[in-house]
């Protein structure tokens, strides 16, 4: 075997010439091959389509090597249907350690090459390699698999498994494979693009993995997608996929198609950390830092509060901000979608940006009113009250934890300005904390999901607020429990969204918020690293690039996806939820001395104001990919670019104002 160093050994790249004179590629880390081209060859092209999938393959290795300036060029050709496909790969080692690849296909046949699929295939040896696809697949989505492996993408790292998705579905366009046994990982960062000559309108390249038992292939295809052993289906609906077939292309003579991507290899310290490095690589590659192209902080706060006032209820005995438009029904709901408790905190911090002399009265009446909601023995409480039915309802760890947090923050800041009477609020919060602490400190406490991590932050704040050591013990026990469960990513953060019981950013946020509060309130330094782990998962849901959109409501406004967040592995639309933890990301930027975190936090806040109308109203669900939950969902090809503007639950407004208050708390105007 003849081995030629295209780059130095340090650069971990080898051109390998086998006995037959065929040239292939290996990518190495510390002298060990991590990924390589398949045995079939460097290039693979399919030229038939049957049963909703690729059929008939031709493969080719390189027959020529050139060194031009700082690039190494591999060239070859492939005979298909009495024509010739000219092939080349251009490799360059970038200063950040990534290998930049441009793959070129040029069809030189006399006739159009029909039903073709172009590909990139790179093989990684090892069993049980765990994948990470931002916004889509988190170490295989094992939590979602336990709940329902029919409606949630699942990958068990077994022979025959595959997970391949459209470029535009990725919040950060990369796929990672972690080898926990060997403590190394590899990531492929794609440059997302639609495909010329596609059979379908708005057809894009796809990115994913295919498992062959002892090895797994990274794959990029010029269209085909699929998951859960179903070929040519899109994750299009909350409860089921939709057929998405005929994703081949037709290449006329002379047509050139290129695919650009980057290869990243690195060692990891321990299992469950492989995803972290490519998250930051993706941020630095895309540099989603330009906040000034979006509306100003002052405009956002003013607009959102004007809208909030349209939800204010005051009939002399009921006080609060309605979860729904008051013309439909009047429900005052704490936590999650309603966030009626949130103004008790944020109205104390944003007064200088709004013109409302009744703020103090609103806060007092609101919080006193909410303090009368019934509390159960286990510390949960009814979070909703329907004025039309005169009935309380609800009560779950997500909403209760969020409401307790806002109560704690409201009390904390009311005590500083001494303009409000917090006595009723304190009684309510203490009752909740007493019961929750008792429950958590029981030996048999076993939370179902990361949802209960929303209880950590309010318990930590209350421990300091009321000088209560029991609350501290409960917060620390809960924190340690979720550290043990999630840092290895054998069970990724999940279950923080009420309508998606799977891996989600809300579950990651619950842990991130809790770990950070423990660090800040008690000085436990190890919790800063735990907070970073959970934050990095949250970050991976943040869209770092402007996804080109087809004609539709989003394109009507030249909408920019950068800064928005994908909801979960089940609900694949984007929303504004990330604005809520944008201030915490900024704080982590301070703690970690990372300016990029500070910059992206500002973009997250300001970008998410897009599509707000003149009344301050904004819908919840935006369709950046082939996924929808509202409207006409009968045609998968019509889903992308849509917008559900009428689902305007109060959390959308409350999160902007709550985040504004938190930014003010740390002295920042994003």
XYZ file of C-alpha atoms in Angstrom:
670
model
C 0.000 0.000 0.000
C 1.314 3.396 -0.987
C 0.471 6.262 1.371
C 0.859 9.900 0.344
C 0.576 12.708 2.883
C -1.566 15.318 1.162
C -1.188 17.402 4.303
C 1.242 16.925 7.167
C 0.599 14.130 9.650
C -0.557 16.749 12.118
C -3.398 17.653 9.827
C -4.896 14.162 10.039
C -5.549 13.640 6.335
C -4.305 10.836 4.107
C -4.631 9.883 0.481
C -4.435 6.101 0.169
C -3.537 4.316 -3.086
C -4.454 0.620 -2.996
C -2.969 -2.237 -5.041
C -5.408 -1.661 -7.902
C -4.270 1.935 -8.264
C -7.504 3.277 -6.807
C -7.148 6.354 -4.645
C -9.265 6.723 -1.505
C -9.269 9.022 1.518
C -8.798 8.628 5.267
C -9.217 11.241 7.967
C -7.244 10.642 11.124
C -7.103 11.853 14.693
C -3.863 11.353 16.613
C -2.706 8.930 13.964
C -5.854 6.820 14.056
C -8.347 6.687 11.201
C -11.738 7.987 12.328
C -13.649 8.345 9.080
C -12.895 7.302 5.520
C -14.473 6.872 2.139
C -16.450 3.605 1.773
C -14.988 0.469 0.226
C -17.131 1.201 -2.826
C -15.053 4.252 -3.613
C -14.890 7.998 -3.161
C -17.997 8.780 -5.221
C -21.377 7.075 -5.538
C -24.243 7.962 -7.870
C -27.628 6.267 -8.167
C -29.383 6.369 -11.552
C -32.740 4.671 -10.997
C -35.700 5.161 -8.660
C -37.911 2.271 -7.519
C -40.215 1.711 -4.557
C -39.648 5.211 -3.203
C -35.881 4.854 -2.993
C -32.589 4.900 -4.852
C -31.778 1.987 -7.182
C -28.784 1.057 -9.358
C -25.521 2.493 -8.126
C -22.221 3.289 -9.766
C -19.118 3.858 -7.664
C -15.722 5.293 -8.445
C -12.411 5.990 -6.765
C -10.043 8.763 -7.763
C -7.375 8.304 -10.425
C -5.631 11.658 -10.187
C -4.192 13.858 -7.408
C -3.208 17.502 -7.767
C -1.830 19.952 -5.241
C -2.930 23.475 -6.195
C -2.006 26.266 -3.801
C -3.463 25.208 -0.442
C -5.889 22.670 -1.849
C -5.610 18.996 -2.729
C -7.772 17.950 -5.690
C -8.871 14.373 -6.295
C -10.368 13.631 -9.700
C -12.073 10.688 -11.351
C -14.865 9.721 -13.652
C -17.788 7.345 -13.786
C -19.509 5.656 -16.731
C -23.307 5.728 -16.476
C -25.810 4.887 -19.221
C -23.301 5.395 -22.039
C -22.277 8.734 -20.599
C -19.526 10.031 -18.354
C -19.825 11.759 -14.976
C -16.726 13.833 -14.260
C -15.956 13.891 -10.549
C -13.690 15.863 -8.262
C -13.141 16.660 -4.602
C -11.278 19.733 -3.389
C -9.806 19.533 0.130
C -8.420 22.332 2.248
C -7.386 22.317 5.887
C -8.819 25.471 7.470
C -7.154 27.399 10.267
C -9.793 26.199 12.738
C -8.830 22.565 12.071
C -11.815 21.692 9.880
C -11.300 20.116 6.479
C -13.239 22.017 3.852
C -14.504 19.864 0.982
C -16.133 20.857 -2.300
C -17.500 17.882 -4.225
C -18.204 18.426 -7.927
C -20.363 16.364 -10.287
C -20.389 17.207 -14.015
C -22.580 15.217 -16.394
C -21.006 14.871 -19.844
C -23.432 12.417 -21.400
C -25.199 13.057 -24.701
C -28.637 12.793 -23.115
C -30.144 13.939 -19.821
C -29.266 11.637 -16.917
C -32.659 10.895 -15.380
C -33.689 9.650 -11.924
C -30.252 10.372 -10.489
C -29.218 10.822 -6.863
C -25.833 12.320 -6.069
C -24.184 11.514 -2.768
C -21.454 12.063 -0.236
C -20.657 9.003 1.899
C -18.127 8.849 4.724
C -17.710 5.783 6.920
C -16.970 5.707 10.662
C -16.040 2.388 12.285
C -17.522 1.286 15.583
C -20.689 -0.105 17.090
C -23.282 1.912 18.984
C -22.132 5.275 17.649
C -24.562 7.889 18.940
C -25.787 10.683 16.663
C -26.656 14.301 17.254
C -28.674 16.237 14.686
C -29.547 19.699 16.043
C -33.269 20.216 16.464
C -34.018 16.674 15.251
C -32.193 13.730 16.800
C -30.473 13.749 20.199
C -28.373 10.652 20.800
C -31.131 8.675 19.075
C -34.106 10.216 20.948
C -34.314 7.371 23.503
C -36.793 9.218 25.735
C -39.166 9.872 22.861
C -38.794 6.253 21.781
C -40.116 5.086 25.153
C -43.173 7.296 24.795
C -44.004 6.744 21.123
C -41.514 5.539 18.541
C -44.063 5.886 15.754
C -44.425 9.678 15.773
C -40.934 10.704 16.958
C -37.735 10.123 14.950
C -35.798 7.297 16.617
C -32.354 5.874 15.965
C -31.170 2.910 18.055
C -27.728 2.552 16.412
C -28.615 -0.911 15.137
C -27.880 -2.364 11.719
C -30.410 -1.089 9.215
C -31.256 2.090 11.122
C -31.126 5.337 9.188
C -32.016 8.962 9.843
C -31.820 11.363 6.896
C -33.457 14.793 6.857
C -33.736 17.871 4.668
C -30.960 20.458 5.016
C -33.512 23.118 5.938
C -34.739 21.099 8.923
C -31.450 21.544 10.815
C -31.209 24.471 13.239
C -27.445 24.030 13.018
C -26.608 22.185 9.785
C -24.377 19.413 11.075
C -24.551 15.777 12.087
C -22.309 14.311 14.773
C -21.410 10.725 15.688
C -19.954 10.055 19.125
C -17.804 7.018 19.873
C -18.087 6.850 23.663
C -15.891 3.752 23.854
C -12.932 5.424 22.138
C -13.727 8.921 23.458
C -13.745 10.588 20.089
C -16.305 12.054 17.729
C -16.760 13.276 14.185
C -19.076 15.863 12.705
C -20.033 16.796 9.164
C -21.068 20.419 8.699
C -22.995 20.877 5.474
C -23.509 24.051 3.487
C -27.288 23.755 2.988
C -28.631 24.134 -0.532
C -31.521 23.266 -2.844
C -30.792 21.090 -5.877
C -30.866 22.117 -9.550
C -32.757 19.748 -11.830
C -34.860 18.338 -9.003
C -38.020 16.411 -9.708
C -39.797 18.233 -6.887
C -40.259 21.928 -6.389
C -38.196 23.258 -3.434
C -36.151 20.040 -3.209
C -33.037 20.299 -1.042
C -29.988 18.221 -0.262
C -30.363 15.966 2.743
C -28.030 15.033 5.577
C -27.959 12.053 7.907
C -26.598 8.640 8.830
C -27.032 4.990 7.878
C -26.029 2.113 10.157
C -24.298 -1.036 8.833
C -23.593 -2.791 12.128
C -19.845 -2.443 12.632
C -19.739 0.975 11.002
C -21.966 3.935 10.248
C -21.969 6.202 7.231
C -22.498 9.930 7.183
C -24.562 10.585 4.065
C -25.506 13.630 2.054
C -27.992 12.985 -0.754
C -29.419 15.258 -3.422
C -32.914 14.796 -2.034
C -33.865 11.413 -0.462
C -34.945 11.469 3.182
C -36.387 9.001 5.682
C -36.368 7.789 9.277
C -37.742 5.040 11.537
C -37.138 2.484 8.760
C -39.496 4.395 6.450
C -38.027 5.584 3.179
C -39.109 8.794 1.495
C -41.124 10.215 4.380
C -40.910 13.663 5.971
C -41.446 14.502 9.642
C -44.374 16.624 8.532
C -47.054 16.280 11.233
C -47.055 16.063 15.004
C -48.591 12.587 15.027
C -47.260 10.964 11.844
C -44.942 11.372 8.847
C -46.061 12.097 5.293
C -44.843 10.543 2.077
C -42.104 12.623 0.416
C -40.938 10.659 -2.572
C -39.525 11.134 -6.093
C -36.597 13.085 -4.678
C -34.297 12.428 -7.621
C -32.812 14.839 -10.129
C -32.422 15.041 -13.885
C -29.044 16.321 -15.104
C -28.916 17.721 -18.612
C -25.617 17.487 -20.570
C -23.003 19.860 -19.199
C -24.767 20.374 -15.877
C -22.448 20.940 -12.900
C -23.653 20.369 -9.328
C -21.454 20.928 -6.290
C -21.876 20.100 -2.631
C -19.846 21.866 0.015
C -19.207 20.537 3.514
C -16.700 20.455 6.378
C -15.232 17.538 8.332
C -14.494 17.920 12.042
C -12.672 15.307 14.164
C -11.901 15.641 17.869
C -11.402 13.847 21.162
C -13.931 14.076 23.989
C -13.490 13.874 27.743
C -16.483 11.686 28.504
C -19.649 10.191 27.144
C -22.379 12.667 26.305
C -20.117 15.588 25.397
C -19.484 14.883 21.717
C -22.191 17.276 20.557
C -20.732 20.314 22.321
C -17.778 21.160 20.108
C -19.659 21.216 16.776
C -22.348 23.423 18.351
C -19.743 26.144 18.881
C -18.102 25.404 15.547
C -21.450 25.943 13.842
C -21.973 29.225 15.668
C -18.561 30.500 14.588
C -19.060 29.290 11.018
C -22.376 31.074 10.580
C -21.695 34.037 12.899
C -25.331 34.817 13.769
C -24.321 38.028 15.511
C -25.994 40.921 13.667
C -28.711 42.073 16.061
C -28.958 45.540 14.538
C -30.807 44.316 11.450
C -33.795 43.674 13.725
C -36.102 45.904 15.777
C -34.717 47.707 18.812
C -35.102 46.565 22.393
C -37.220 49.611 23.267
C -39.595 49.011 20.360
C -40.016 45.377 21.326
C -40.798 46.092 24.971
C -43.226 48.882 24.153
C -45.062 46.894 21.489
C -45.346 43.749 23.561
C -46.661 45.587 26.592
C -49.284 47.371 24.505
C -50.461 43.962 23.382
C -50.329 42.605 26.943
C -52.786 45.290 28.019
C -55.362 43.854 25.586
C -55.335 40.693 27.719
C -55.765 42.435 31.080
C -58.825 41.297 33.066
C -60.230 43.397 35.921
C -63.889 42.907 36.835
C -63.467 43.946 40.452
C -62.872 40.415 41.731
C -60.824 38.663 39.036
C -57.445 40.073 38.025
C -54.941 38.810 35.518
C -53.692 38.552 31.951
C -55.781 36.211 29.831
C -54.123 33.282 28.104
C -56.383 33.663 25.048
C -57.934 36.619 23.227
C -60.603 37.912 25.614
C -63.162 37.880 22.814
C -63.023 34.072 22.778
C -62.762 33.028 26.408
C -61.296 34.373 29.614
C -58.810 32.054 31.289
C -56.122 33.231 33.711
C -53.419 30.573 33.552
C -50.063 30.392 35.308
C -46.974 28.789 33.796
C -46.408 27.366 30.317
C -48.870 28.841 27.784
C -50.608 31.328 30.071
C -47.741 32.915 32.048
C -50.213 35.003 34.072
C -47.701 34.962 36.942
C -44.854 36.376 34.845
C -45.952 40.068 34.998
C -45.555 40.045 38.779
C -41.815 40.072 38.124
C -41.320 41.751 34.774
C -43.582 44.746 35.434
C -41.296 45.722 38.297
C -38.278 45.899 35.989
C -39.462 47.449 32.724
C -41.444 50.439 33.990
C -39.195 52.996 32.322
C -40.000 51.555 28.878
C -43.783 51.657 29.176
C -46.353 54.328 29.884
C -48.684 52.925 32.522
C -49.308 54.598 35.877
C -51.303 51.606 37.073
C -48.401 49.139 37.095
C -48.144 48.847 40.879
C -51.887 48.346 41.241
C -51.865 45.710 38.500
C -49.008 43.811 40.137
C -50.598 43.894 43.600
C -54.037 42.780 42.428
C -52.621 40.157 40.065
C -50.296 38.466 42.529
C -52.789 38.595 45.403
C -55.348 36.991 43.115
C -53.031 34.213 41.947
C -52.019 33.522 45.555
C -55.511 32.161 46.178
C -55.182 29.345 43.618
C -55.675 25.940 45.359
C -52.516 24.060 46.366
C -52.441 20.262 46.491
C -50.646 18.160 49.102
C -47.761 17.333 46.749
C -46.996 21.008 46.137
C -48.622 21.154 42.721
C -51.468 23.615 42.313
C -54.222 24.472 39.896
C -52.596 26.737 37.351
C -55.707 27.768 35.430
C -59.002 29.450 36.220
C -61.871 29.765 33.734
C -64.065 32.787 34.388
C -66.812 31.438 32.139
C -66.963 28.084 33.957
C -66.003 29.486 37.361
C -63.625 26.549 37.734
C -59.951 25.931 38.540
C -58.005 23.371 36.525
C -54.562 22.037 35.658
C -51.383 21.568 37.639
C -48.172 19.947 36.392
C -44.432 20.225 37.164
C -43.706 22.420 34.131
C -46.323 25.073 34.805
C -46.050 24.920 38.576
C -42.275 25.203 38.472
C -42.406 28.181 36.133
C -45.060 29.896 38.250
C -43.097 29.314 41.457
C -40.028 30.826 39.784
C -41.947 33.965 38.833
C -43.438 34.228 42.322
C -39.933 33.994 43.794
C -38.579 36.654 41.441
C -41.569 38.933 42.109
C -41.108 38.661 45.865
C -37.345 39.155 45.630
C -37.648 42.437 43.736
C -40.718 43.695 45.592
C -38.756 43.418 48.826
C -36.069 45.651 47.355
C -38.370 48.483 46.281
C -40.735 48.059 49.264
C -43.698 49.436 47.302
C -45.710 46.232 47.278
C -47.200 43.990 49.944
C -45.826 40.490 49.366
C -47.366 38.781 52.389
C -49.948 36.739 50.455
C -47.406 35.870 47.759
C -44.968 34.593 50.357
C -47.573 32.396 52.024
C -48.447 30.845 48.680
C -44.835 30.273 47.632
C -43.808 28.853 51.008
C -46.680 26.356 50.947
C -45.599 25.228 47.502
C -41.931 25.002 48.468
C -42.683 23.145 51.700
C -44.713 20.486 49.919
C -42.383 20.228 46.917
C -39.323 19.933 49.162
C -40.972 17.208 51.217
C -41.848 15.277 48.073
C -38.411 15.675 46.473
C -36.571 14.684 49.656
C -38.491 11.417 49.915
C -36.296 8.389 49.156
C -38.582 7.153 46.402
C -38.775 10.453 44.487
C -38.234 9.533 40.844
C -39.162 12.240 38.348
C -40.561 10.951 35.074
C -38.756 13.479 32.892
C -36.690 16.655 33.030
C -39.942 18.583 33.504
C -39.454 18.601 37.284
C -36.149 20.409 36.829
C -38.294 23.557 36.574
C -38.638 23.244 40.357
C -34.904 23.655 40.999
C -34.643 27.378 40.323
C -37.580 28.496 42.509
C -36.413 26.278 45.353
C -32.886 27.693 45.106
C -34.140 31.289 45.074
C -36.581 30.594 47.916
C -33.821 28.979 49.982
C -31.982 32.291 49.954
C -35.105 34.436 50.099
C -36.522 32.721 53.178
C -33.228 31.431 54.633
C -34.591 27.911 54.463
C -32.062 25.074 54.399
C -34.698 22.460 53.506
C -35.415 24.220 50.225
C -31.680 24.247 49.520
C -31.395 20.514 50.180
C -34.318 19.832 47.850
C -32.858 22.032 45.117
C -29.479 20.302 45.381
C -30.999 16.823 45.415
C -33.049 17.634 42.331
C -30.009 19.166 40.658
C -27.835 16.134 41.377
C -30.599 13.818 40.178
C -30.796 15.473 36.789
C -27.021 15.689 36.496
C -26.804 11.915 36.912
C -29.623 11.303 34.478
C -28.655 13.620 31.655
C -24.964 14.485 31.431
C -24.089 11.166 29.764
C -26.919 11.789 27.267
C -28.056 8.199 27.660
C -31.237 10.037 28.599
C -31.164 13.448 26.895
C -33.082 16.348 28.430
C -36.762 15.895 27.650
C -40.391 16.331 28.634
C -40.509 20.090 29.239
C -43.132 20.733 26.545
C -46.719 19.920 27.393
C -47.655 18.748 23.888
C -44.458 16.854 23.007
C -43.296 14.151 25.415
C -39.839 13.703 23.947
C -36.467 15.408 23.641
C -37.128 19.158 23.640
C -35.438 22.475 24.276
C -37.789 23.223 27.181
C -36.512 20.200 29.086
C -32.946 21.343 28.442
C -33.893 24.863 29.548
C -35.385 23.530 32.793
C -32.051 21.914 33.648
C -30.007 24.884 32.399
C -31.990 27.338 34.513
C -31.840 25.092 37.578
C -28.116 24.352 37.339
C -27.324 28.038 36.814
C -29.383 29.134 39.822
C -27.602 26.602 42.042
C -24.268 27.972 40.847
C -25.278 31.582 41.400
C -27.162 31.148 44.690
C -24.909 28.644 46.438
C -21.543 29.024 44.687
C -21.260 25.364 43.624
C -18.625 25.747 40.889
C -19.205 22.323 39.360
C -22.711 23.432 38.526
C -21.371 26.005 36.091
C -20.082 23.172 33.903
C -23.404 21.364 34.310
C -25.195 24.556 33.276
C -22.977 24.787 30.222
C -23.848 21.239 29.176
C -27.588 21.934 29.361
C -27.120 25.354 27.760
C -25.251 23.799 24.842
C -28.242 21.548 24.209
C -30.486 24.632 24.311
C -28.138 26.385 21.896
C -28.353 23.518 19.429
C -32.059 24.275 18.985
C -31.214 27.852 17.936
C -31.265 28.441 14.179
C -27.899 29.956 13.247
C -28.581 30.583 9.558
C -31.170 32.301 7.406
C -33.083 29.442 5.801
C -34.250 30.467 2.298
C -38.029 30.223 2.176
C -40.529 29.540 -0.631
C -43.388 31.889 -1.477
C -45.663 32.225 1.537
C -46.374 34.240 4.664
C -42.767 34.133 5.837
C -41.297 35.141 2.493
C -43.862 37.962 2.297
C -41.948 39.653 5.122
C -38.415 38.652 4.085
C -38.401 36.663 7.302
C -35.028 35.678 8.803
C -34.857 32.402 10.720
C -31.615 33.176 12.552
C -32.156 33.334 16.314
C -35.412 31.379 16.413
C -35.634 27.966 18.074
C -36.916 24.556 16.999
C -39.418 23.188 19.509
C -38.658 19.493 19.862
C -37.960 16.207 18.133
C -41.724 15.830 17.686
C -42.834 19.400 16.931
C -40.513 20.614 14.207
C -41.668 24.202 13.729
C -39.799 27.210 15.135
C -41.006 29.615 17.801
C -39.888 32.522 19.998
C -39.379 30.465 23.171
C -35.623 30.970 23.080
C -36.036 34.645 23.977
C -36.786 33.544 27.540
C -33.324 32.081 28.133
C -31.422 34.597 25.993
C -30.416 36.586 29.134
C -29.009 33.436 30.750
C -26.956 32.779 27.622
C -25.580 36.306 27.930
C -24.675 35.650 31.566
C -22.932 32.440 30.580
C -20.978 34.497 28.071
C -19.709 36.533 31.000
C -18.906 33.534 33.154
C -17.168 31.664 30.328
C -15.597 34.782 28.787
C -17.245 33.966 25.466
C -18.231 37.016 23.441
C -20.083 34.902 20.874
C -22.605 33.843 23.513
C -23.289 37.480 24.363
C -23.796 38.337 20.710
C -26.084 35.443 19.880
C -28.242 36.120 22.941
C -29.010 39.603 21.612
C -29.901 38.224 18.190
C -32.199 35.628 19.751
C -34.133 38.334 21.545
C -34.433 40.851 18.746
C -34.873 38.498 15.782
C -37.860 36.808 17.382
C -39.861 40.035 17.240
C -40.278 39.545 13.484
C -43.862 39.138 12.212
C -45.265 41.114 15.150
C -48.120 43.124 13.702
C -49.082 46.753 14.387
C -51.123 45.664 17.419
C -48.192 43.796 18.959
C -49.735 40.409 18.152
C -47.627 37.476 17.023
C -48.484 33.853 16.275
C -46.763 30.848 17.787
C -45.864 28.479 14.963
C -43.667 29.220 11.948
C -42.949 26.599 9.311
C -39.322 26.821 8.218
C -39.424 23.189 7.086
C -41.960 20.605 5.879
C -43.881 20.531 9.169
C -47.187 22.015 10.342
C -49.711 21.734 13.176
C -52.382 24.128 11.916
C -54.164 24.987 8.693
C -54.383 22.850 5.565
C -51.942 20.012 6.165
C -53.055 17.757 3.319
C -50.142 18.483 0.966
C -46.613 18.045 2.330
C -45.234 20.214 -0.481
C -47.279 23.223 0.660
C -46.265 23.230 4.328
C -42.923 25.028 4.231
C -43.087 28.799 4.547
C -46.451 28.882 6.343
C -47.347 30.710 9.531
C -50.010 30.038 12.163
C -50.640 33.632 13.228
C -53.918 33.111 15.074
C -52.581 30.910 17.879
C -51.610 33.808 20.160
C -51.446 32.389 23.675
C -50.013 34.820 26.239
C -46.639 33.149 26.709
C -45.376 34.696 23.467
C -45.809 38.198 24.863
C -44.841 37.318 28.426
C -41.519 35.726 27.456
C -40.386 38.877 25.652
C -41.179 41.015 28.680
C -39.794 38.521 31.181
C -36.542 38.347 29.215
C -36.474 42.134 29.008
C -36.650 42.268 32.800
C -33.833 39.739 33.137
C -31.665 41.700 30.704
C -32.347 44.821 32.778
C -31.385 42.886 35.882
C -27.897 42.292 34.492
C -27.585 45.797 33.101
C -27.961 44.952 29.416
C -30.142 46.461 26.709
C -29.790 43.957 23.852
